PDB file of C-alpha atoms in Angstrom:
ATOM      1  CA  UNK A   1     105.778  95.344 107.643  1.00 59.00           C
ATOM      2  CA  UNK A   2     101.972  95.530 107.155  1.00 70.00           C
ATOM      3  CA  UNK A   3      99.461  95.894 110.109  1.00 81.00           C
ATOM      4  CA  UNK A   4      95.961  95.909 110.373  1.00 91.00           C
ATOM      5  CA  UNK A   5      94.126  97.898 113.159  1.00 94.00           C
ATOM      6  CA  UNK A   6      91.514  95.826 114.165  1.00 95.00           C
ATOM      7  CA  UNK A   7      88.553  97.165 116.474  1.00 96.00           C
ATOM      8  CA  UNK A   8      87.218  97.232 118.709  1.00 96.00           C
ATOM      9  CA  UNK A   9      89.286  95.093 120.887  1.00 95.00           C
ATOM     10  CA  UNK A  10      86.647  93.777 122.717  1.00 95.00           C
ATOM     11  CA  UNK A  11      83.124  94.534 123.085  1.00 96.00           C
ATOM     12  CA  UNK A  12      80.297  93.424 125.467  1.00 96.00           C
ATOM     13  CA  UNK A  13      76.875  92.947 124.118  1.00 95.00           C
ATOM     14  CA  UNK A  14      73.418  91.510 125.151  1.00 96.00           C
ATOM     15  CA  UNK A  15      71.989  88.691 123.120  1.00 96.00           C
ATOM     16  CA  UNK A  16      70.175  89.288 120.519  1.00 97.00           C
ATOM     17  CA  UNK A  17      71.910  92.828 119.535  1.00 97.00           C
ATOM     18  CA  UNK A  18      73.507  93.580 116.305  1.00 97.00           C
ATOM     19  CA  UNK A  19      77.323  93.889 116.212  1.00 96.00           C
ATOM     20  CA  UNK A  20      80.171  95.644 114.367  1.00 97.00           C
ATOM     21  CA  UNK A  21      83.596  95.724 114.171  1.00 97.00           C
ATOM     22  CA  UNK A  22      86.130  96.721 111.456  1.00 97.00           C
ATOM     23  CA  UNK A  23      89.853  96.027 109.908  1.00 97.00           C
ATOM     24  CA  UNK A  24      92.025  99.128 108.846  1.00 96.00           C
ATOM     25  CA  UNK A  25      95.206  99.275 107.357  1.00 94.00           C
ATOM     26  CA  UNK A  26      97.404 102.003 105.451  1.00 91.00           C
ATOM     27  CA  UNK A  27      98.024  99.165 102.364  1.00 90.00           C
ATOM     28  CA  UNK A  28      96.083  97.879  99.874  1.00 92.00           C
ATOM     29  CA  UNK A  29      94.820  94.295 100.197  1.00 93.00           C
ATOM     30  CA  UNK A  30      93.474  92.354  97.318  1.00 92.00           C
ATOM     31  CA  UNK A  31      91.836  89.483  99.107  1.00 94.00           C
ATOM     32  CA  UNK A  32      90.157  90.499 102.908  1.00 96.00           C
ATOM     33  CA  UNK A  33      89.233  86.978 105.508  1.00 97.00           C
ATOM     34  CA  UNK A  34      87.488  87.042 108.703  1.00 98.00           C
ATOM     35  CA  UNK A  35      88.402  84.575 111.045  1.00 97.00           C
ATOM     36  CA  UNK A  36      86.283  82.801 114.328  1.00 98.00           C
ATOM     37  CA  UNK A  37      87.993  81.777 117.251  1.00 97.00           C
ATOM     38  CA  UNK A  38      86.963  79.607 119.888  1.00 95.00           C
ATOM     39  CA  UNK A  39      88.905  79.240 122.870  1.00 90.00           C
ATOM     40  CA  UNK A  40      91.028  76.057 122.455  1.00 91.00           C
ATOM     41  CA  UNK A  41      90.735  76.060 118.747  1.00 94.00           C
ATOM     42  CA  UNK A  42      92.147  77.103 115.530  1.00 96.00           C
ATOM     43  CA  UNK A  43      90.866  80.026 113.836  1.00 96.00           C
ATOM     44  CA  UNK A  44      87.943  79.381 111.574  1.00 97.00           C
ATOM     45  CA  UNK A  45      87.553  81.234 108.349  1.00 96.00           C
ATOM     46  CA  UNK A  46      84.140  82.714 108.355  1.00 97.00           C
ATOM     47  CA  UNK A  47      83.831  85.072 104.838  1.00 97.00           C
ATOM     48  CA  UNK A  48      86.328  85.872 102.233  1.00 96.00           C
ATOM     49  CA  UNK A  49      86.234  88.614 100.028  1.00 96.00           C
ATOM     50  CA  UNK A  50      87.569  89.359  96.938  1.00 94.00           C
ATOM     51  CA  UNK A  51      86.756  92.748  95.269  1.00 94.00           C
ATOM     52  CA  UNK A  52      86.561  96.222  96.375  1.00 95.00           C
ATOM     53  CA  UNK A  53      83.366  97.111  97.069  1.00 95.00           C
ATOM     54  CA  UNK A  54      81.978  93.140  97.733  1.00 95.00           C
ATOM     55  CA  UNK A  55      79.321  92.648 100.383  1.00 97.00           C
ATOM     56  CA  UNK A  56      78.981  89.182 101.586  1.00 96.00           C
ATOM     57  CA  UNK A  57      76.933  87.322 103.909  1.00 96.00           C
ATOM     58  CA  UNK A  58      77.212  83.913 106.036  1.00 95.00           C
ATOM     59  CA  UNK A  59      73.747  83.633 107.588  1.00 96.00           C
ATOM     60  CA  UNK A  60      73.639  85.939 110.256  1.00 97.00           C
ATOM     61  CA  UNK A  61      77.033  87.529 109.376  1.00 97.00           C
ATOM     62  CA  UNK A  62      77.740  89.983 106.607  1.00 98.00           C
ATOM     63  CA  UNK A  63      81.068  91.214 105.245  1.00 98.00           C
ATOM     64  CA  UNK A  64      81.958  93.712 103.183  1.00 97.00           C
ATOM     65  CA  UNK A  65      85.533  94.642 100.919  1.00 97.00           C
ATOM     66  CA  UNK A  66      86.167  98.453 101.301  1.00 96.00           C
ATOM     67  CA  UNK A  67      86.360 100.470  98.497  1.00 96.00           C
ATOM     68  CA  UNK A  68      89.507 102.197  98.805  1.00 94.00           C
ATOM     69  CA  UNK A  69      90.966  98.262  99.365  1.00 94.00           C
ATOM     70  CA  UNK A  70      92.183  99.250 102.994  1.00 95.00           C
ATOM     71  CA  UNK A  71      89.296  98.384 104.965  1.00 96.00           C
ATOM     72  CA  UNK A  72      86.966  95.788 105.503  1.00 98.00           C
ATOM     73  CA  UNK A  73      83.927  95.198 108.272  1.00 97.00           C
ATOM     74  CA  UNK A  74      82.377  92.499 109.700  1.00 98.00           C
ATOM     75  CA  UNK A  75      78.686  92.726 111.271  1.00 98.00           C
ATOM     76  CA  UNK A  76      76.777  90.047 113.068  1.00 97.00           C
ATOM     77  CA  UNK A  77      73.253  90.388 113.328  1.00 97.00           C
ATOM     78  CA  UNK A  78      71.136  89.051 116.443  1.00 97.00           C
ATOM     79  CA  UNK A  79      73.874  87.854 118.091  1.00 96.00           C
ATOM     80  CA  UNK A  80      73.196  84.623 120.059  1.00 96.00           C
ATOM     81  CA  UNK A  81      75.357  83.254 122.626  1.00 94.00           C
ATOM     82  CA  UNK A  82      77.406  80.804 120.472  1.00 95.00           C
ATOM     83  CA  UNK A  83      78.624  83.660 118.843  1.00 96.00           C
ATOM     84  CA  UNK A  84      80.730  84.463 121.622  1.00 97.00           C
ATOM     85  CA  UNK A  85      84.982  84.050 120.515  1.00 96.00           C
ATOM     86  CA  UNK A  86      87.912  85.907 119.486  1.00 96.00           C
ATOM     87  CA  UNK A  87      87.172  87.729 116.034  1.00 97.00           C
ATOM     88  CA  UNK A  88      90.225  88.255 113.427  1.00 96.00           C
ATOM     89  CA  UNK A  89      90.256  89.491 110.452  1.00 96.00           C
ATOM     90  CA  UNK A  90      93.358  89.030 107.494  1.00 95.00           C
ATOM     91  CA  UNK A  91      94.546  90.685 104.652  1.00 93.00           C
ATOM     92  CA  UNK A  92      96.506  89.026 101.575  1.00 91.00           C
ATOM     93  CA  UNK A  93      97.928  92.312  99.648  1.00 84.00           C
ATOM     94  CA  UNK A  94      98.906  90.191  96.378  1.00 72.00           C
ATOM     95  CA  UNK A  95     101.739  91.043  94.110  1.00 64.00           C
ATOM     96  CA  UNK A  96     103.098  87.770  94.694  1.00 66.00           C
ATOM     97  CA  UNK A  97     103.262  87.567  98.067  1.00 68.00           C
ATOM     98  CA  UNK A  98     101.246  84.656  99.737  1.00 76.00           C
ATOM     99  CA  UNK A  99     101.695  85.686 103.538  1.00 83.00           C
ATOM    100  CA  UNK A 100      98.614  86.725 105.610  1.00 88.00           C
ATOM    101  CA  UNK A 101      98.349  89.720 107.637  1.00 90.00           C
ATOM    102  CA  UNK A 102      96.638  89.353 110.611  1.00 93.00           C
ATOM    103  CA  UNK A 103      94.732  91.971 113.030  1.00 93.00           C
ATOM    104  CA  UNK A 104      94.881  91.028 116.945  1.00 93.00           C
ATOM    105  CA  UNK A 105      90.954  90.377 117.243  1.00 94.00           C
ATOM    106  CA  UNK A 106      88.386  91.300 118.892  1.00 96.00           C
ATOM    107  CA  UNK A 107      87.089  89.563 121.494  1.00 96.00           C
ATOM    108  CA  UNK A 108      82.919  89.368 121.864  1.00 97.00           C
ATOM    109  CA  UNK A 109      81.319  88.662 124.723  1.00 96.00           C
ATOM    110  CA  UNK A 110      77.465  88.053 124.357  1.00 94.00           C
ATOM    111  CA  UNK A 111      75.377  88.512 127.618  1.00 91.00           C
ATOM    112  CA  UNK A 112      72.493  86.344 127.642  1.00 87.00           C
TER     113      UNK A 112
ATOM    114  CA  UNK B   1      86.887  70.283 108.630  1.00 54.00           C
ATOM    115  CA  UNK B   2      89.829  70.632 106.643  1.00 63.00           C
ATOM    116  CA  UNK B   3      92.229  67.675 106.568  1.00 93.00           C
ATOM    117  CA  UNK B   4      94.822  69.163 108.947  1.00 96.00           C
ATOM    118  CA  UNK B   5      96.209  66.796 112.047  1.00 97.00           C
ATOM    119  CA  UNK B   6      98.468  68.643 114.332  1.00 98.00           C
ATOM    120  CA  UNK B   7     100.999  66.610 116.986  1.00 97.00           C
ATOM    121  CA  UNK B   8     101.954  66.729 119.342  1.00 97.00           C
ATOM    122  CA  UNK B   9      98.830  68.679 120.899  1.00 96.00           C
ATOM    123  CA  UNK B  10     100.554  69.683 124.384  1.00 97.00           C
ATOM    124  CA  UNK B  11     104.315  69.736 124.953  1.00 97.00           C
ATOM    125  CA  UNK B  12     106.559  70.757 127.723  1.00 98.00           C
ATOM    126  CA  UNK B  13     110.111  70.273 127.046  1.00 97.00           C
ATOM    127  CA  UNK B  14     113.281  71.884 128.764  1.00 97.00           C
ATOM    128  CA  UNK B  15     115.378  75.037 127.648  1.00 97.00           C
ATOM    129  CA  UNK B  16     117.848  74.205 125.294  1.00 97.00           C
ATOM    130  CA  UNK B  17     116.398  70.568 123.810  1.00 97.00           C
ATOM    131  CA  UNK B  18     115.331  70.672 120.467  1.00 96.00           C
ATOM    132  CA  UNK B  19     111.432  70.012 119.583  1.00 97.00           C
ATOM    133  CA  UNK B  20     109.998  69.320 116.108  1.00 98.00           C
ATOM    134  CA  UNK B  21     105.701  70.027 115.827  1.00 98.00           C
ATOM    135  CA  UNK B  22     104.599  68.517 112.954  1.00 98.00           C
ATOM    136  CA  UNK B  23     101.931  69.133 110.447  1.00 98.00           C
ATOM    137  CA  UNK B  24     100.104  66.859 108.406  1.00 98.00           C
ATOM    138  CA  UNK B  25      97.290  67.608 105.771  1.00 98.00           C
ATOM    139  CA  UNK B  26      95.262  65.790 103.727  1.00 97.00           C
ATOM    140  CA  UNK B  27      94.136  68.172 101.051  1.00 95.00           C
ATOM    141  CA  UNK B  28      96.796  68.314  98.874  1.00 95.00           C
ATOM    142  CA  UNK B  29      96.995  71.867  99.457  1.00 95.00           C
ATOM    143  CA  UNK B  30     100.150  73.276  97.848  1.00 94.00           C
ATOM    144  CA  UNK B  31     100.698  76.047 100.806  1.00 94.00           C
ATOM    145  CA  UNK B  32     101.687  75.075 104.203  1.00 96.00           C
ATOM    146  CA  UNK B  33     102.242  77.446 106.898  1.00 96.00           C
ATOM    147  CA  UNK B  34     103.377  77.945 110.563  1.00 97.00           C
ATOM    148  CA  UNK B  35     101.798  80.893 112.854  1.00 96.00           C
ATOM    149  CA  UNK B  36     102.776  81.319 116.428  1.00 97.00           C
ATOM    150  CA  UNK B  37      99.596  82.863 118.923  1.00 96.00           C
ATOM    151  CA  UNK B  38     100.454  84.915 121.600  1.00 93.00           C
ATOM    152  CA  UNK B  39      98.320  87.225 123.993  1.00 87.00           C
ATOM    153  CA  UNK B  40      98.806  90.996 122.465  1.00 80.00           C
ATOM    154  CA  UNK B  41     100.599  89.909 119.266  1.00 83.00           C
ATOM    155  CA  UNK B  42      97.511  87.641 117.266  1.00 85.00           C
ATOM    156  CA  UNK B  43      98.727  85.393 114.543  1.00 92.00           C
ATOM    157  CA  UNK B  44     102.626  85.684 113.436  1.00 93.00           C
ATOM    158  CA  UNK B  45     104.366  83.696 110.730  1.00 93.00           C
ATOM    159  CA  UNK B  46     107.114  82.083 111.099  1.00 96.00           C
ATOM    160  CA  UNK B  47     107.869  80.123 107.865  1.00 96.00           C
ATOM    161  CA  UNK B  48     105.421  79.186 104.861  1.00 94.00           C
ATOM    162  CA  UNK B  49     105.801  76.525 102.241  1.00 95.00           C
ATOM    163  CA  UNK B  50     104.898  76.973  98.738  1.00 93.00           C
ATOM    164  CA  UNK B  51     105.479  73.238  97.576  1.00 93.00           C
ATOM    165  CA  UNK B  52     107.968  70.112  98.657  1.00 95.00           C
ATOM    166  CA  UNK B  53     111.018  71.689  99.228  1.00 93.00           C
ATOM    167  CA  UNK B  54     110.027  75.259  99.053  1.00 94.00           C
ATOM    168  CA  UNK B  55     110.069  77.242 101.917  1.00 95.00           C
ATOM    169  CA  UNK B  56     110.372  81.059 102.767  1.00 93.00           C
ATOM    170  CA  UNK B  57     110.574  82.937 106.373  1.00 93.00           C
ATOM    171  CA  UNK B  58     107.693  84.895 107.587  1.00 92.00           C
ATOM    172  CA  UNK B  59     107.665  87.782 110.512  1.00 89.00           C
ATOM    173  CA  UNK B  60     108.861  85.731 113.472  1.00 94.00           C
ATOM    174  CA  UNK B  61     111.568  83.182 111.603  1.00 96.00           C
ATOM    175  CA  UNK B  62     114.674  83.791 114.010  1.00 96.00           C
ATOM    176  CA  UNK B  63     115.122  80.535 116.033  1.00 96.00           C
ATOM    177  CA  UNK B  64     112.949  77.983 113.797  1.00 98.00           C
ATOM    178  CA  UNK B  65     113.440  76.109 110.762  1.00 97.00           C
ATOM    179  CA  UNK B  66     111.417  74.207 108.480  1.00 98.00           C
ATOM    180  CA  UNK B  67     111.445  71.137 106.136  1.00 97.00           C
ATOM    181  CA  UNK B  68     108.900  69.830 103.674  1.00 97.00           C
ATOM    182  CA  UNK B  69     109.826  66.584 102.214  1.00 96.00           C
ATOM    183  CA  UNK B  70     106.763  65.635 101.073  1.00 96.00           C
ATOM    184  CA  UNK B  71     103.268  67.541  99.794  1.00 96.00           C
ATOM    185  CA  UNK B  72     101.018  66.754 103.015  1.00 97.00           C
ATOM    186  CA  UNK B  73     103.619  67.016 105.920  1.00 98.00           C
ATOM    187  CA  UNK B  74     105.084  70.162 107.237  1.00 98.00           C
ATOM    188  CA  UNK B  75     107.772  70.208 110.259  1.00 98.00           C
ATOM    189  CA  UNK B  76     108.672  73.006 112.265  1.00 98.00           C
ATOM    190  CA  UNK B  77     111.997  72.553 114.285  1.00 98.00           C
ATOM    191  CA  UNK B  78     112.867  74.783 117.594  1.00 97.00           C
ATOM    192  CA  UNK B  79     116.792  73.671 117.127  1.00 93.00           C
ATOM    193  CA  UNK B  80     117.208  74.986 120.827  1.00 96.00           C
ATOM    194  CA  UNK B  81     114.058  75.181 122.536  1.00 97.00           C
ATOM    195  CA  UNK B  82     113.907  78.844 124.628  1.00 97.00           C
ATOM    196  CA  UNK B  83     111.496  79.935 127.083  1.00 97.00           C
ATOM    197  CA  UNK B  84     110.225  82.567 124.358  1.00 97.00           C
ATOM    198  CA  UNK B  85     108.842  80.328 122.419  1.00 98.00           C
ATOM    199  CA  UNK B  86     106.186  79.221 124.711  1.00 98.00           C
ATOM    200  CA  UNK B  87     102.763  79.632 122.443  1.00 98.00           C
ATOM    201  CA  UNK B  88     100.587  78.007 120.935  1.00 98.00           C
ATOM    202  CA  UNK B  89     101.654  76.862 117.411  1.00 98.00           C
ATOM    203  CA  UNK B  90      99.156  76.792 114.393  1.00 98.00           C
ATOM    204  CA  UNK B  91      99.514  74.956 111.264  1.00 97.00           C
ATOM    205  CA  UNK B  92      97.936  76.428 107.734  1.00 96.00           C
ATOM    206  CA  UNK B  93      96.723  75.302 104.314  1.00 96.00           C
ATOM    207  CA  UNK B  94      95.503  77.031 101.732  1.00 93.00           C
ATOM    208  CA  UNK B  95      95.640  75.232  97.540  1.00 89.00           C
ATOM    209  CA  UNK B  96      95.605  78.868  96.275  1.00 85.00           C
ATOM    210  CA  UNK B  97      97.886  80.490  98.751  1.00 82.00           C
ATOM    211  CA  UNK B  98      94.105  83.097  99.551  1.00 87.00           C
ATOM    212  CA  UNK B  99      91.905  81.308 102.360  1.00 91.00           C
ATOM    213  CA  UNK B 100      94.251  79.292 104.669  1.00 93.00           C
ATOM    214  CA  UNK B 101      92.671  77.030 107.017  1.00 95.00           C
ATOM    215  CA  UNK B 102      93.746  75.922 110.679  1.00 96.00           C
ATOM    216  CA  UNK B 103      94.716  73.217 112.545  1.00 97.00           C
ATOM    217  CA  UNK B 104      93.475  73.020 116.037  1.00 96.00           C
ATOM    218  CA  UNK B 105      97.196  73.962 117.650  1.00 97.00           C
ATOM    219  CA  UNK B 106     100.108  72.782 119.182  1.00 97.00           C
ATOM    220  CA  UNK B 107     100.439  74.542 122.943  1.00 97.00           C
ATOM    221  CA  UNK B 108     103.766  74.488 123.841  1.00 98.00           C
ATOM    222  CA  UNK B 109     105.522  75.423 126.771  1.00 98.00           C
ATOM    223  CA  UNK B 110     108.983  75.556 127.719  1.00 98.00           C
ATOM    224  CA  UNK B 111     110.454  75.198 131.154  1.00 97.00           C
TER     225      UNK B 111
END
């Protein structure tokens, strides 16, 4: 089946740094998500993107569609301790199909 | 928050009994799903609705089953609970079948 490469797996960082991570895959997606977890919770959907190429922000965080349609990134700016959680993001490839891929996350750790 | 209610929240039930989670929305969403979480695997599907009575299997399907009789509830069955399906269950919605959004889990273990 599909699978997204998510990375880093984890990363440590001190508050107030910028942060990056990234979603690869060998398919095309048509529709890229990027998920929040807290620990206890249900993943919360952050950004969604919808073309190639789209760059998207959420207040501090910005997302962007790759162009080749098999990549997208995620990047947090002046990270602040609440941003600390399990990252994921999730592909939907289209073409009728209506099932999520998921990448394992990355866990962030902000040191204050 | 998204209309989703989850229950149970925590259950610990025996090898071998069956155990029903059930989901409940209040959207009207017209996609329901049903993820397992486990540490080193992420998010898996194990069966997805697209309306009352129509349901398809996802990744992880072997062992579960799944009934929609109505547009907001969504029931997951273990027919014979085993020990590897410990996790923590997660219920979806999404009206477009694009953005899903989560319910706050179902931890499960089984002894």
């Amino acid at each position: 089946g599909q699978q997204l490469n998510q990375s880093p797996q984890s990363m440590f960082i001190q508050e107030g740094e910028d942060v990056s991570m990234n979603c690869t895959s060998s398919s095309i997606f048509n529709t890229w998500l990027w998920y929040k977890q807290d620990p206890g919770e249900g993943p919360v959907l952050l950004i969604a993107l919808y073309k190639a190429g789209e760059l998207t922000s959420n207040g501090r965080l910005t997302a962007q569609f790759g162009i080749t349609r098999k990549d997208s990134f995620l990047n947090i700016s002046a990270s602040i301790p609440s941003d600390v959680g399990i990252y994921f993001c999730a592909g939907l490839s289209g073409a009728g199909s209506y099932q999520l891929t998921f990448g394992k996350g990355t866990k962030l750790s902000v040191i204050p | 928050d998204a209309g989703i209610t989850q229950s149970p929240r925590h259950k610990v039930t025996e090898t071998g009994t069956p155990v029903t989670l059930r989901c409940h929305q209040t959207e009207n969403h017209r996609y329901m799903y049903w993820y397992r979480q486990d540490p080193g695997h992420g998010l898996r599907l194990i069966h997805y609705s697209y309306g009352v009575k129509d349901t398809d299997k996802g990744e992880v399907s072997d062992g579960y089953s799944v009934s929609r009789s109505k547009t907001e509830d969504f029931l997951l069955t273990l027919e014979s609970a085993t020990s590897s399906q410990t996790s923590v269950y997660f219920c979806a919605i999404s009206g477009q079948g694009r953005e899903a959004f989560f319910g706050q889990g179902t931890r499960l273990t089984v002894v």
